[in-house]
Amino acid sequence: MYDVKKGYEVAKEFYARYGIDTDKMLEICDSTPLSIHCWQGDDVNGFEKKEGGLTGGIQTTGNYMGKARNPEELRADLDFAMKYIPGEKKINIHASYLEADTFVDRNEIEPKHFENWANWAVSRGIGIDFNPTYFSHPKSNNGTLSAANDDVRRFWIEHGIRCRKIGEYFYKKTGKTCVINHWTPDGDKEFPIDTIGPRLRLKDSYDKIFEATKDVEGVMDGIESKVFGIGAESFTAGSHEFCMGYVLSKKSDHIILTLDTGHYHPTETVSAKLASVYTFLNHVLLHVSRPVRWDSDHVVAFDDETRAIMEELVRLDKLKDTYIATDFFDASINRTAAWIIGLRNTRKAILAALLQPVSLMKDLEAKGDVSGRLAVSQEFKAAPFSLVWDYYCQQQDAGVGLEWLEDVRTYEKDVLSKR
Ligand code: RNT
Ligand code: ZN
């Protein structure tokens, strides 16, 4: 290992010349919570005692050894991965990750089914985020909250209501806000004739869920849109316009918009949407993913778009108002490595964004010095950011550089390969 401390001193001097206080930026980076999605660990299967695989138009591909088969294994894998993910963390679970001796249907779930998760989180000092599971269920095949069938729709409304109560339970147990994300896969493979009926029903269902739980505390509710899913290519009830419209119309302090980086047309970017959304809303829930040609949910990369999103949040001064969650599922590589790589990249993009000379660039822009603005932004692409990142990881004992990789290999040999 090289002299990480010495490297940091050099970088600190470099950034100070541009008025950037690296110590302060490290503090901001470290205290920004990242919500780690549990479902990378078991290919979005969950622990319900029922048959049937993943549905809802989302897919994992690959068959790498060692996926978690029960809650204990999943939590052990998360504990392992978290060692190498520096900074404030939360764990994001789905309703389908409940624990019960017998099958408990989605309209019957209760806080007690999530007690182990809550206790585990408390003992680690982390918060829990939550998601109703409106997919992978026989009653989700012809719509959920937008279903034309009243019984089916009532079933899913009840699920949503119970999930908000479970969210409040997590808040009370952990003392940390529970961010709930509502995503429905409802859509159509072919062209529907009635395109407004499902939307009106979806709106009504959300209204009913929020009305029935209006006294619930400590919960934020993201409404997530999507452009299409596998098997629902021609129509999505919860489109971007629908979700944005719904959230804006509610004027609520807890109903917020979720932006998933894989849920738009290939040339649309979430980074370009943030300022418009923040013109009207106070909070955003981000699902950081990596779409490759479609919503493929590849492991988050340290790529231009992930960096652009974090840069935009820093420039808008909205980092603290944005709930940042990861959402990807790759079954073709070691799943703990997937978490570590994706979460480190997300954190890395935040740090890189914080180490930009924002006020200098804003001043140049205000003066109309567009050449200067471009010159500075380009110069910073090659700034010694990695020296600060390495130092941060060392400080947090989260493994400098690739130090974590050998440990992943050992964990694979000793634990994962024996499953
Ligand atoms: C699906 C959405 C949704 C899910 C998770 C499992 O396209 O992105 O957020 O990935 O809820
Ligand atoms: Zn998502």
PDB file of N, CA, C and O and ligand atoms in Angstrom, residues 39 44 58 94 131 135 181 183 224 226 260 263 287 295 297 327 329, ligand 1:
ATOM      1  N   TRP A  39     -32.439  -6.845  -2.077  1.00  0.00           N
ATOM      2  CA  TRP A  39     -32.806  -7.845  -3.092  1.00  0.00           C
ATOM      3  C   TRP A  39     -31.687  -8.222  -4.058  1.00  0.00           C
ATOM      4  O   TRP A  39     -31.843  -9.148  -4.837  1.00  0.00           O
ATOM      5  N   VAL A  44     -34.070 -11.027  -5.948  1.00  0.00           N
ATOM      6  CA  VAL A  44     -35.442 -10.520  -5.754  1.00  0.00           C
ATOM      7  C   VAL A  44     -36.449 -11.645  -5.454  1.00  0.00           C
ATOM      8  O   VAL A  44     -37.617 -11.554  -5.836  1.00  0.00           O
ATOM      9  N   ILE A  58     -39.733  -7.450 -14.366  1.00  0.00           N
ATOM     10  CA  ILE A  58     -38.318  -7.249 -14.023  1.00  0.00           C
ATOM     11  C   ILE A  58     -37.638  -8.606 -14.031  1.00  0.00           C
ATOM     12  O   ILE A  58     -38.286  -9.629 -13.828  1.00  0.00           O
ATOM     13  N   HIS A  94     -38.130  -5.375   0.928  1.00  0.00           N
ATOM     14  CA  HIS A  94     -39.448  -5.484   0.307  1.00  0.00           C
ATOM     15  C   HIS A  94     -40.370  -6.260   1.243  1.00  0.00           C
ATOM     16  O   HIS A  94     -39.911  -7.088   2.050  1.00  0.00           O
ATOM     17  N   ASN A 131     -40.694  -1.398   1.022  1.00  0.00           N
ATOM     18  CA  ASN A 131     -41.381  -1.416  -0.278  1.00  0.00           C
ATOM     19  C   ASN A 131     -42.548  -2.381  -0.257  1.00  0.00           C
ATOM     20  O   ASN A 131     -42.351  -3.569   0.033  1.00  0.00           O
ATOM     21  N   PHE A 135     -45.816  -7.276  -6.968  1.00  0.00           N
ATOM     22  CA  PHE A 135     -45.470  -8.181  -8.084  1.00  0.00           C
ATOM     23  C   PHE A 135     -45.140  -9.552  -7.498  1.00  0.00           C
ATOM     24  O   PHE A 135     -45.219  -9.743  -6.280  1.00  0.00           O
ATOM     25  N   ASN A 181     -41.112   2.957  -0.933  1.00  0.00           N
ATOM     26  CA  ASN A 181     -41.245   3.180  -2.374  1.00  0.00           C
ATOM     27  C   ASN A 181     -42.399   2.356  -2.922  1.00  0.00           C
ATOM     28  O   ASN A 181     -42.478   1.148  -2.708  1.00  0.00           O
ATOM     29  N   TRP A 183     -44.052   1.016  -6.148  1.00  0.00           N
ATOM     30  CA  TRP A 183     -43.938   0.778  -7.590  1.00  0.00           C
ATOM     31  C   TRP A 183     -44.877  -0.350  -7.990  1.00  0.00           C
ATOM     32  O   TRP A 183     -44.849  -1.425  -7.397  1.00  0.00           O
ATOM     33  N   GLU A 224     -43.039   5.669  -7.793  1.00  0.00           N
ATOM     34  CA  GLU A 224     -42.060   5.382  -8.850  1.00  0.00           C
ATOM     35  C   GLU A 224     -42.733   5.083 -10.181  1.00  0.00           C
ATOM     36  O   GLU A 224     -43.608   4.227 -10.272  1.00  0.00           O
ATOM     37  N   LYS A 226     -42.409   4.224 -14.493  1.00  0.00           N
ATOM     38  CA  LYS A 226     -41.594   3.374 -15.362  1.00  0.00           C
ATOM     39  C   LYS A 226     -42.107   3.520 -16.786  1.00  0.00           C
ATOM     40  O   LYS A 226     -43.302   3.745 -16.994  1.00  0.00           O
ATOM     41  N   ASP A 260     -36.021   6.519 -10.938  1.00  0.00           N
ATOM     42  CA  ASP A 260     -35.141   5.366 -11.125  1.00  0.00           C
ATOM     43  C   ASP A 260     -34.375   5.585 -12.432  1.00  0.00           C
ATOM     44  O   ASP A 260     -34.986   5.845 -13.479  1.00  0.00           O
ATOM     45  N   HIS A 263     -35.572   3.897 -15.742  1.00  0.00           N
ATOM     46  CA  HIS A 263     -36.995   3.913 -16.089  1.00  0.00           C
ATOM     47  C   HIS A 263     -37.403   4.931 -17.142  1.00  0.00           C
ATOM     48  O   HIS A 263     -38.564   5.325 -17.212  1.00  0.00           O
ATOM     49  N   HIS A 287     -33.563   6.037  -7.249  1.00  0.00           N
ATOM     50  CA  HIS A 287     -33.174   4.633  -7.384  1.00  0.00           C
ATOM     51  C   HIS A 287     -31.989   4.601  -8.329  1.00  0.00           C
ATOM     52  O   HIS A 287     -32.152   4.784  -9.534  1.00  0.00           O
ATOM     53  N   ASP A 295     -34.035  -1.439 -18.961  1.00  0.00           N
ATOM     54  CA  ASP A 295     -33.957  -1.360 -17.502  1.00  0.00           C
ATOM     55  C   ASP A 295     -33.343  -2.646 -16.964  1.00  0.00           C
ATOM     56  O   ASP A 295     -33.977  -3.403 -16.242  1.00  0.00           O
ATOM     57  N   ASP A 297     -30.949  -3.215 -14.891  1.00  0.00           N
ATOM     58  CA  ASP A 297     -30.519  -3.245 -13.491  1.00  0.00           C
ATOM     59  C   ASP A 297     -29.133  -3.839 -13.301  1.00  0.00           C
ATOM     60  O   ASP A 297     -28.921  -4.673 -12.420  1.00  0.00           O
ATOM     61  N   ASP A 327     -30.781   0.269  -6.606  1.00  0.00           N
ATOM     62  CA  ASP A 327     -31.765  -0.690  -7.111  1.00  0.00           C
ATOM     63  C   ASP A 327     -31.203  -1.388  -8.340  1.00  0.00           C
ATOM     64  O   ASP A 327     -31.336  -0.894  -9.457  1.00  0.00           O
ATOM     65  N   PHE A 329     -29.934  -5.655  -9.716  1.00  0.00           N
ATOM     66  CA  PHE A 329     -29.868  -7.070  -9.346  1.00  0.00           C
ATOM     67  C   PHE A 329     -29.166  -7.857 -10.425  1.00  0.00           C
ATOM     68  O   PHE A 329     -29.690  -8.087 -11.491  1.00  0.00           O
TER      69      PHE A 329
HETATM   70  C1  RNT B   1     -38.781  -2.001 -11.024  1.00  0.00           C
HETATM   71  C2  RNT B   1     -38.514  -0.907 -10.041  1.00  0.00           C
HETATM   72  C3  RNT B   1     -38.581  -1.310  -8.591  1.00  0.00           C
HETATM   73  C4  RNT B   1     -37.938  -2.649  -8.311  1.00  0.00           C
HETATM   74  C5  RNT B   1     -37.762  -2.983  -6.854  1.00  0.00           C
HETATM   75  C6  RNT B   1     -37.472  -4.416  -6.632  1.00  0.00           C
HETATM   76  O1  RNT B   1     -38.478  -1.651 -12.296  1.00  0.00           O
HETATM   77  O2  RNT B   1     -37.292  -0.307 -10.304  1.00  0.00           O
HETATM   78  O3  RNT B   1     -38.058  -0.301  -7.812  1.00  0.00           O
HETATM   79  O4  RNT B   1     -36.691  -2.763  -8.931  1.00  0.00           O
HETATM   80  O5  RNT B   1     -38.828  -2.541  -6.135  1.00  0.00           O
END
